[in-house]
Short mmCIF file of C-alpha atoms and ligand atoms in Angstrom, two decimals:
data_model
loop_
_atom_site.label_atom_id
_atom_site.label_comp_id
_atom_site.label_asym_id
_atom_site.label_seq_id
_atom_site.Cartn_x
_atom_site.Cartn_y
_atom_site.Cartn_z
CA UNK A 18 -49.42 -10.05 48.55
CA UNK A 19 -48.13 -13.25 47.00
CA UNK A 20 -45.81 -12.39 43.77
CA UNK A 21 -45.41 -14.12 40.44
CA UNK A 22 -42.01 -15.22 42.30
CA UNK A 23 -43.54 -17.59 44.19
CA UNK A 24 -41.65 -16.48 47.29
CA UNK A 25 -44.15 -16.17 49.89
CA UNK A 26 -46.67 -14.09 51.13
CA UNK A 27 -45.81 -10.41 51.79
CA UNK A 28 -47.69 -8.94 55.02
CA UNK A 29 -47.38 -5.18 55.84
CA UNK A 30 -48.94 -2.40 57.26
CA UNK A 31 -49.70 0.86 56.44
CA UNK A 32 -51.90 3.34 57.84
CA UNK A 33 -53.54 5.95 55.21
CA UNK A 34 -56.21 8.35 54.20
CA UNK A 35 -55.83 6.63 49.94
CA UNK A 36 -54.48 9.93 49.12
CA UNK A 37 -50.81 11.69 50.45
CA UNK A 38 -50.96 10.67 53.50
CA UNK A 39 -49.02 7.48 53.72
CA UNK A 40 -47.21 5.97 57.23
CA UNK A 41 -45.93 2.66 56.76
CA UNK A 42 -45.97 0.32 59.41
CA UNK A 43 -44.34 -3.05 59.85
CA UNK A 44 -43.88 -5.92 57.67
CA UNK A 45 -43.48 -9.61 57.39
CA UNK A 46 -42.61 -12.30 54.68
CA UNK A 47 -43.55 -15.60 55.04
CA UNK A 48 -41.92 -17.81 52.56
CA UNK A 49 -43.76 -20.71 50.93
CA UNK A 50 -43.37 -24.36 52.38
CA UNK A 51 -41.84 -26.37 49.11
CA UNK A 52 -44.87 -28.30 48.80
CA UNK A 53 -47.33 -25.49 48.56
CA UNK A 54 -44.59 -23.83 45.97
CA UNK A 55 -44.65 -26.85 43.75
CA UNK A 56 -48.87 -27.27 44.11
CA UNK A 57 -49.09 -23.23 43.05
CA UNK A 58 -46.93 -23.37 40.24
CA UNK A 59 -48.84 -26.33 39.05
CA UNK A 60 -52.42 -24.55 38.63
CA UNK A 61 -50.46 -21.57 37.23
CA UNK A 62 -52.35 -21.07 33.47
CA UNK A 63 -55.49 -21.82 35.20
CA UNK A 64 -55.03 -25.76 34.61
CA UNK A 65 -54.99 -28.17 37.46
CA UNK A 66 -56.52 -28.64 41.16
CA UNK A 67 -56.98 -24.13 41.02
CA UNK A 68 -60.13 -24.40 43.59
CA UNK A 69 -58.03 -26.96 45.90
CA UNK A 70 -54.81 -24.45 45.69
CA UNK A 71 -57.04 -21.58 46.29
CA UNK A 72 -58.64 -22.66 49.38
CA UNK A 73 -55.37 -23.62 50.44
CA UNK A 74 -53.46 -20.48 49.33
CA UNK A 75 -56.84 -18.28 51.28
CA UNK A 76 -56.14 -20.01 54.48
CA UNK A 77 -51.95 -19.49 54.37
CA UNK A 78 -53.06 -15.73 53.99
CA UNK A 79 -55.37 -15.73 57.00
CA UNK A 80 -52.38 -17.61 58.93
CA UNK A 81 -49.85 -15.29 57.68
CA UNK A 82 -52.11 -11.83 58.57
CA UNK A 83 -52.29 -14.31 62.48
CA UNK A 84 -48.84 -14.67 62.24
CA UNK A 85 -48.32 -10.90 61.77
CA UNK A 86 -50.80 -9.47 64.31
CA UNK A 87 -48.91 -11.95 66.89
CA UNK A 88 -45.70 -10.27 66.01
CA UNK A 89 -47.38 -6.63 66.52
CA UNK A 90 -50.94 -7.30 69.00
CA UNK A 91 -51.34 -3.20 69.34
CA UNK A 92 -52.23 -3.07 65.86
CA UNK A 93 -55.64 -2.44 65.20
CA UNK A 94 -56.63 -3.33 61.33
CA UNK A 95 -59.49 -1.71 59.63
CA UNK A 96 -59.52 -3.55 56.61
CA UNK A 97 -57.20 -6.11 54.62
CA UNK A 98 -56.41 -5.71 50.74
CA UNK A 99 -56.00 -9.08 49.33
CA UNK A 100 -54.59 -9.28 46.14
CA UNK A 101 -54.50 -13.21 46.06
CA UNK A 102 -51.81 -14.99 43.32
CA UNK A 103 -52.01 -14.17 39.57
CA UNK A 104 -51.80 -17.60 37.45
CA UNK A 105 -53.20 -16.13 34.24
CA UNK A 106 -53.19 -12.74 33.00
CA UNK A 107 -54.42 -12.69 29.43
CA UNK A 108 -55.69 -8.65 29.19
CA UNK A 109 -56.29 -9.37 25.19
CA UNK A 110 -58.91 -11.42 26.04
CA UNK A 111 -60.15 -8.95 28.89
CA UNK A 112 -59.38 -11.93 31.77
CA UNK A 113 -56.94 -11.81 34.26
CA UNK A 114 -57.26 -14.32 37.21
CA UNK A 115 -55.93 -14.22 40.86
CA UNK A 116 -56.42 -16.57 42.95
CA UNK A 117 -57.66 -15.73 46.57
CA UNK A 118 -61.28 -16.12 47.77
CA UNK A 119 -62.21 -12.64 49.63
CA UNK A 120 -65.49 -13.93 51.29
CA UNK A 121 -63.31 -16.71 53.13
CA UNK A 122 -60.33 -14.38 54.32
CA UNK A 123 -63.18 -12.31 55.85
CA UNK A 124 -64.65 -14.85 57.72
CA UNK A 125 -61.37 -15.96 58.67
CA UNK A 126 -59.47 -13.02 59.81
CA UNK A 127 -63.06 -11.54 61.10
CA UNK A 128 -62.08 -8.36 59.23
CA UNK A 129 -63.49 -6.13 56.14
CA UNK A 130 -61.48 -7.25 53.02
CA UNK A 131 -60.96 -6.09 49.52
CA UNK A 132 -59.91 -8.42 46.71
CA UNK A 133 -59.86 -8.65 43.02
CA UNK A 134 -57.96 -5.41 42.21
CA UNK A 135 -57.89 -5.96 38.79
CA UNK A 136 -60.76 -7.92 36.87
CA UNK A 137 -62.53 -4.37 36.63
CA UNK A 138 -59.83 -2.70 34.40
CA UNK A 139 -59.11 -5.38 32.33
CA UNK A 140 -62.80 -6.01 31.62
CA UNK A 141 -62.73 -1.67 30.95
CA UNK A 142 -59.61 -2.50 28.28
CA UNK A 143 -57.11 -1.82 30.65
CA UNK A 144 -54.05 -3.80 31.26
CA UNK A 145 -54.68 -4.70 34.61
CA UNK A 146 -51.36 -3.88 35.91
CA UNK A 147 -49.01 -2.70 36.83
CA UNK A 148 -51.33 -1.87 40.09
CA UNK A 149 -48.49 -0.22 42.40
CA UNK A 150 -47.78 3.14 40.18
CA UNK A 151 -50.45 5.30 42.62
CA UNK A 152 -48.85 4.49 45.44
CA UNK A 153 -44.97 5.05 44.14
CA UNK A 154 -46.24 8.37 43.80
CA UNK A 155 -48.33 9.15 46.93
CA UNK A 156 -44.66 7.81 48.58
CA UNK A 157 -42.51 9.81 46.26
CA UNK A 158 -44.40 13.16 46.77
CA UNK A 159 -40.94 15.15 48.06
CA UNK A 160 -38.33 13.82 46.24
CA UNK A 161 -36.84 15.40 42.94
CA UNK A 162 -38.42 14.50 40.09
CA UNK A 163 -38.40 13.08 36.90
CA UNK A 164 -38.18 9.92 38.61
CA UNK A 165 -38.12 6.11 38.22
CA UNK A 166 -39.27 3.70 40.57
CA UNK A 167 -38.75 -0.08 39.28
CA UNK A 168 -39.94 -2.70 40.80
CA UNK A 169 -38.08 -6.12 39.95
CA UNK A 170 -40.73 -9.32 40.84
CA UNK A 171 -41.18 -12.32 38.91
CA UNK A 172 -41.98 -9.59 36.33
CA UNK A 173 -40.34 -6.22 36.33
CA UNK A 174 -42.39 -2.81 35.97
CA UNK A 175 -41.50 0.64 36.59
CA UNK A 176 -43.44 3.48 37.04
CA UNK A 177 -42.14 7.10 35.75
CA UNK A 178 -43.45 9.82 37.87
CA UNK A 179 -42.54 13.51 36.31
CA UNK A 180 -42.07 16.91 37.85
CA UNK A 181 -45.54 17.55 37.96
CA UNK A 182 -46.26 14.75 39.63
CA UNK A 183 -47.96 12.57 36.42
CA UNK A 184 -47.06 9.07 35.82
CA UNK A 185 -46.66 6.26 33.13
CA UNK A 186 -46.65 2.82 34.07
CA UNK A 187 -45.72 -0.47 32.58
CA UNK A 188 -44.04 -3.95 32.48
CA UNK A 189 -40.91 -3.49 31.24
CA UNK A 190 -39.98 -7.49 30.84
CA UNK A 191 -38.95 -10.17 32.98
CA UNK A 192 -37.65 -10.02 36.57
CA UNK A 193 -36.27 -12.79 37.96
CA UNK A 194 -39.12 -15.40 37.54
CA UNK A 195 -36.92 -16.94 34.14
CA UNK A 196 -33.74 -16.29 36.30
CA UNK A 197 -35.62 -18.20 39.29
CA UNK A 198 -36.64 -21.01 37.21
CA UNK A 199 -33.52 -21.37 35.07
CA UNK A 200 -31.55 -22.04 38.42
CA UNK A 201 -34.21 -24.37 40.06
CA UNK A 202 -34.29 -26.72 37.01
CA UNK A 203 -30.65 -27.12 37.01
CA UNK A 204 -29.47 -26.73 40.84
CA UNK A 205 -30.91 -27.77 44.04
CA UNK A 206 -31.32 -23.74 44.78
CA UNK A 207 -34.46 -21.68 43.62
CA UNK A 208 -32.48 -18.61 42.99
CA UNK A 209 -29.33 -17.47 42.17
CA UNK A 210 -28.32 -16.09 45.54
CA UNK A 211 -26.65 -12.54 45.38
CA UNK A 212 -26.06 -13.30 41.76
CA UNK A 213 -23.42 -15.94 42.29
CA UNK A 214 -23.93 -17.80 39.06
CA UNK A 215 -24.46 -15.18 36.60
CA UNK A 216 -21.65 -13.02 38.12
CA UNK A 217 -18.65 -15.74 37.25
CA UNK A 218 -20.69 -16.29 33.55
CA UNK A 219 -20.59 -14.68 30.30
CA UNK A 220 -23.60 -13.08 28.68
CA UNK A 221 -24.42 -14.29 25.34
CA UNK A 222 -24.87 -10.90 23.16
CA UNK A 223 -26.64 -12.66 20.43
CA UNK A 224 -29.91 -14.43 23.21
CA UNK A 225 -29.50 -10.48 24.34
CA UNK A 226 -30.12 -9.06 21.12
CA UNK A 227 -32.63 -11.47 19.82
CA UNK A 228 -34.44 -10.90 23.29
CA UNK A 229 -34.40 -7.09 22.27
CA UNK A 230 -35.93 -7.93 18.94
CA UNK A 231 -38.99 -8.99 20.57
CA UNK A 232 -41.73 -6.58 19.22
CA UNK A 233 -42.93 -5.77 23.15
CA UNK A 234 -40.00 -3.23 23.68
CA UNK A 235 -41.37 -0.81 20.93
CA UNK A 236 -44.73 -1.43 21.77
CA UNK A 237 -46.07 1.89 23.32
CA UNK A 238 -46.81 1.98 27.08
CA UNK A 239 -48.63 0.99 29.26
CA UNK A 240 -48.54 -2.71 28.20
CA UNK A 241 -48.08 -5.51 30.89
CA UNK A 242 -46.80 -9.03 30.86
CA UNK A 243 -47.70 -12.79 32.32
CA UNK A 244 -44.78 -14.07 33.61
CA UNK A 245 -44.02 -16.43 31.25
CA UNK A 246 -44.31 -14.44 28.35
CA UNK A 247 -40.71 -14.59 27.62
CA UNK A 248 -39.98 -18.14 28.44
CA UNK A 249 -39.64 -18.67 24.54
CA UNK A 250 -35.90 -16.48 25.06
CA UNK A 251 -34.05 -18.58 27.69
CA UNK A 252 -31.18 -19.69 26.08
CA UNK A 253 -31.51 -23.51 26.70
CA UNK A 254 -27.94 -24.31 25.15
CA UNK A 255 -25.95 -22.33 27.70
CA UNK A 256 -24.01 -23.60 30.67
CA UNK A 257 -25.55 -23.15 33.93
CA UNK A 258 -23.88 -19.55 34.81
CA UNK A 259 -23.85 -18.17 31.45
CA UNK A 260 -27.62 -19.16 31.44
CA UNK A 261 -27.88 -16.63 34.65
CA UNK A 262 -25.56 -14.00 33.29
CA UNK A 263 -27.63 -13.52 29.86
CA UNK A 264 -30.80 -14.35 31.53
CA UNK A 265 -29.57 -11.44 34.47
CA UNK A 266 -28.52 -8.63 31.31
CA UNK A 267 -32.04 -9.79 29.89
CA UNK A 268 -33.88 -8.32 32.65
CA UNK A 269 -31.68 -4.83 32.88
CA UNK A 270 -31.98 -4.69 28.84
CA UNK A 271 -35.29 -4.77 28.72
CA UNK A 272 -35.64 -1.95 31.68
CA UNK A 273 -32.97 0.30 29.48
CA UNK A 274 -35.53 -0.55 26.70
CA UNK A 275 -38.17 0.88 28.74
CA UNK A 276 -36.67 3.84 29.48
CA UNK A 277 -36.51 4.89 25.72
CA UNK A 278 -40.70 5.47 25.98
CA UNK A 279 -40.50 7.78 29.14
CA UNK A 280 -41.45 11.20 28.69
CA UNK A 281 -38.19 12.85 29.78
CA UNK A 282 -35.17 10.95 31.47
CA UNK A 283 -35.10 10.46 35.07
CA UNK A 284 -32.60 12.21 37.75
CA UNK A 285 -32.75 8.51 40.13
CA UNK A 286 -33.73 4.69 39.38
CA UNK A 287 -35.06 3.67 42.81
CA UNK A 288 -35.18 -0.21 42.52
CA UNK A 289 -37.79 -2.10 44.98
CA UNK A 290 -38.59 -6.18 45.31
CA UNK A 291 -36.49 -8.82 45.33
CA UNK A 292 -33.97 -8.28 42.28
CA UNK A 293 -32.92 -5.16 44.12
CA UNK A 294 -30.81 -8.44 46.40
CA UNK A 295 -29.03 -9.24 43.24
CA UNK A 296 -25.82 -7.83 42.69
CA UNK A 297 -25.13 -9.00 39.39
CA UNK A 298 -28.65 -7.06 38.55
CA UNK A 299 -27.88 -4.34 39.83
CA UNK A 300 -24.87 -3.65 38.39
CA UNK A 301 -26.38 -4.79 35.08
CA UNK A 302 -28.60 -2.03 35.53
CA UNK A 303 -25.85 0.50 36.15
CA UNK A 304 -24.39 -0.28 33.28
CA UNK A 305 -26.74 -0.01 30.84
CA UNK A 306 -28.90 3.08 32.70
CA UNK A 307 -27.99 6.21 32.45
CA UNK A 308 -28.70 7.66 35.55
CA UNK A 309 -27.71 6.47 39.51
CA UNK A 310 -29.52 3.04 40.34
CA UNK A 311 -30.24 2.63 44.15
CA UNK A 312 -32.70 0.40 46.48
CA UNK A 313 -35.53 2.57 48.04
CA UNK A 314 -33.95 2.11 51.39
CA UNK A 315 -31.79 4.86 50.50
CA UNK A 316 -35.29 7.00 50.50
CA UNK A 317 -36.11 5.27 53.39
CA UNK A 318 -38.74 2.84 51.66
CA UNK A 319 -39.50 -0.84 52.41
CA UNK A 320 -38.07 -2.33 49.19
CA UNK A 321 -39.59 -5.80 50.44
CA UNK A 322 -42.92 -4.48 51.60
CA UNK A 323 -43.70 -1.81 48.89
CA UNK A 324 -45.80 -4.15 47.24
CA UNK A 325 -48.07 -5.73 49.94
CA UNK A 326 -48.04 -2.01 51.52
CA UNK A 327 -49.29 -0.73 47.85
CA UNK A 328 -52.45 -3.55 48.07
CA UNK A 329 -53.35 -2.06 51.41
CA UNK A 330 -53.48 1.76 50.15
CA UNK A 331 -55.03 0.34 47.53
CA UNK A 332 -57.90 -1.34 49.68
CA UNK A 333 -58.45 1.94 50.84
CA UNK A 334 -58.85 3.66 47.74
CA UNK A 335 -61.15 1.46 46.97
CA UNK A 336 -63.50 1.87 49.94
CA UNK A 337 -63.30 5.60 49.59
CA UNK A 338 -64.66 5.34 45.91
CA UNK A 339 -60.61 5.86 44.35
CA UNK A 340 -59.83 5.20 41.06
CA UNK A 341 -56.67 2.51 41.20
CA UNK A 342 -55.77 3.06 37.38
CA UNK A 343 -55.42 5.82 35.40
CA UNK A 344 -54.87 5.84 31.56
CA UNK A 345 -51.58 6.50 31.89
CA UNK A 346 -50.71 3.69 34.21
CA UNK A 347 -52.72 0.75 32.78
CA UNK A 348 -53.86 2.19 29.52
CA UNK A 349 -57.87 1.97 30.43
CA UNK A 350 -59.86 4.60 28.89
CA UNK A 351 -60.47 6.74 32.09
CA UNK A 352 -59.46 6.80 35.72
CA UNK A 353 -61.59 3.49 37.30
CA UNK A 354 -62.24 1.88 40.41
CA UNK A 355 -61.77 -0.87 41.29
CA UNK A 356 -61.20 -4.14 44.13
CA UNK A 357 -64.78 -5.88 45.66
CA UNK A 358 -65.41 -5.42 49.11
CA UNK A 359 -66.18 -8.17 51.21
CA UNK A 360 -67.32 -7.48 55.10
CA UNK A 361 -66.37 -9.49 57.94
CA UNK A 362 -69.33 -11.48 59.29
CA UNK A 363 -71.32 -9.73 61.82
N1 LIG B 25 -30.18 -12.52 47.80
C1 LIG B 25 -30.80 -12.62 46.62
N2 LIG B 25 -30.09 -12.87 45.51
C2 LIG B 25 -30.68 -12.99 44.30
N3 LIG B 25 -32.00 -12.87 44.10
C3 LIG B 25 -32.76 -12.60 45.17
C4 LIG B 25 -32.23 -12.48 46.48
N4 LIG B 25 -33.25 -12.21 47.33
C5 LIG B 25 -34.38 -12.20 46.59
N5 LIG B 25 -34.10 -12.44 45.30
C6 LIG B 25 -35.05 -12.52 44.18
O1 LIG B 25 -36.25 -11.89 44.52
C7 LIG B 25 -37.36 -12.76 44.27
C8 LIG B 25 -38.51 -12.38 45.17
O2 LIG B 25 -38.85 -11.07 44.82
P1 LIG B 25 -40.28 -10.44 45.09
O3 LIG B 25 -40.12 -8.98 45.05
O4 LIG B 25 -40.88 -11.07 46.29
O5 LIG B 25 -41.04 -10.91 43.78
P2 LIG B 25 -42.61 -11.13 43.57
O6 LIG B 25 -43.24 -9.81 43.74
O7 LIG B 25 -42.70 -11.66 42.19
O8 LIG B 25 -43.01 -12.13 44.62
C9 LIG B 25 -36.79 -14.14 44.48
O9 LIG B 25 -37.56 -15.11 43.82
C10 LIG B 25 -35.40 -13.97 43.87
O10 LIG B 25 -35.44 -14.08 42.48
MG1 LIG B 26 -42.70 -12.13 46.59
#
């Protein structure tokens, strides 16, 4: 898995049947080199050397899945899901586009892989995200229910999973790819490390409230975002830590605006990926939810991995003739299938 973060590439292992049964395995993150960083965000629109930078980003996957399997040899792999690196997501016009070429991690890695989760339910008139909601669930069988579990990427989503076990999925507005970039532009740091900046800065309240005027937050779910879509809200007059601190209580308004669609409120927030590091976000988020806000290692999830680990259950659902989306998780008219399967080479 490679996030809208630009982080690095995500590596875990699960083993599964695509339904309840779920054992997760071990996991690995391998950041990005700089250079790669600066030559993926530079394709990211779909403009720009995109067949260079996928080749590229194809082979870093193969290396990273090496990398792994040298870190555990015992493990034997029946197939890879390869998500590959969003750098347009446009499910208006039916498109959305990750990069990651399937055929060549195949050949690489000699192993079965599927890719291209999503083209199929965007092309139904589905949203195409967020992708992860079947698994939350699958993992969330036992606990007490209503639940939330929100996952804060470049792009934050949360799924809502009820007591009877149905769910409604969405974006629910930026995660930290505006806090990310903010920081990078003006420091020689790519992210605001435990919330440093933002916690010693002052929110703006009126950049909070015009954020919350955006017409997205009353839009019914499920609706899903690219990750710039609120670039037009980052409050280019502020000083470097009140920049973070509004751009920080951006992120937790816009999950407390989420909450307003879910069906009935939630006993837990259980708060994967990598804004779950940031303090100042999470206490943002206590403040303004109404209900307990705690990583999924208190469940005893893999708030890092819970991604990458969702892509391989996924890859399995998709062999075994799944559907990966449901109406209520990215608003396509029935349950579909979905990811391509691509087998190793004899
Ligand atoms: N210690 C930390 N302090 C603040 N933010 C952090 C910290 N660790 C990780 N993050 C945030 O998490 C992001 C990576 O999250 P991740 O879940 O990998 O996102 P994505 O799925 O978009 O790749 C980083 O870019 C950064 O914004
Ligand atoms: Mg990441």
């Amino acid at each position: 898995m490679s996030g809208t973060s630009l982080d690095g590439i995500d590596v875990a292992m699960i083993e599964t049947d695509g339904g309840e049964r779920v054992f997760p395995g071990p996991a690995l993150t391998i950041p990005y080199q700089e250079e790669f960083r600066e030559r993926l965000r530079s394709v990211l629109g779909g403009v720009g050397p995109v067949a260079e930078v996928e080749y590229e980003l194809t082979r870093l996957h193969a290396a990273a899945v090496g990398r792994f399997l040298q870190h555990h040899p015992a493990t034997a792999v029946d197939i890879v899901g390869f998500h590959g690196h969003t750098i347009r997501h446009r499910p208006a016009e039916r498109r959305t586009w990750q990069l990651g070429d399937g055929g060549l991690l195949a050949c690489l890695l000699g192993l079965d892989v599927v890719a291209d989760f999503r083209s199929a339910d965007v092309a139904a008139g589905g949203e195409g995200a967020p992708l992860a909601p079947l698994f939350h669930a699958a993992l969330a069988a036992a606990l007490p229910k209503p639940l939330a579990v929100l996952n804060i990427g470049g792009v934050a989503n949360v799924t809502w999973i009820g007591e009877a076990s149905e769910i409604l999925a969405f974006d629910t507005g930026p995660g930290n790819a505006l806090i990310d970039d903010w920081v990078r532009q003006r420091t020689a740091a790519a992210v605001d490390i435990d919330g440093a900046l933002a916690r010693v800065g002052r929110a703006s309240a009126p950049h909070v409230a015009r954020f919350l005027a955006s017409p997205f937050f009353d839009r019914p779910p499920p609706k899903s975002l690219d990750r710039d879509d609120f670039r037009p809200f980052v409050p280019e007059s502020l000083s470097l830590e009140d920049g973070a601190a509004t751009l920080t209580e951006m992120t937790a308004a816009g999950v407390a605006a989420a909450a307003r669609h879910f069906p009935a409120p939630v006993r837990d927030w259980l708060v994967c990926g990598g804004g779950r590091h940031n303090p100042a976000l999470m206490a943002a988020l206590g403040r303004r939810l109404g209900a307990p806000v705690r990583p999924v290692e208190t469940v005893g999830w893999n708030g890092d991995a819970l991604e990458a680990q969702a892509f391989a259950y996924l890859a399995v659902r998709s062999v075994c003739d799944l559907p990966l989306t449901l109406p209520s998780t990215t608003g396509v008219p029935r349950p579909m299938r979905g990811g391509r399967r691509f087998k190793r080479s004899a």
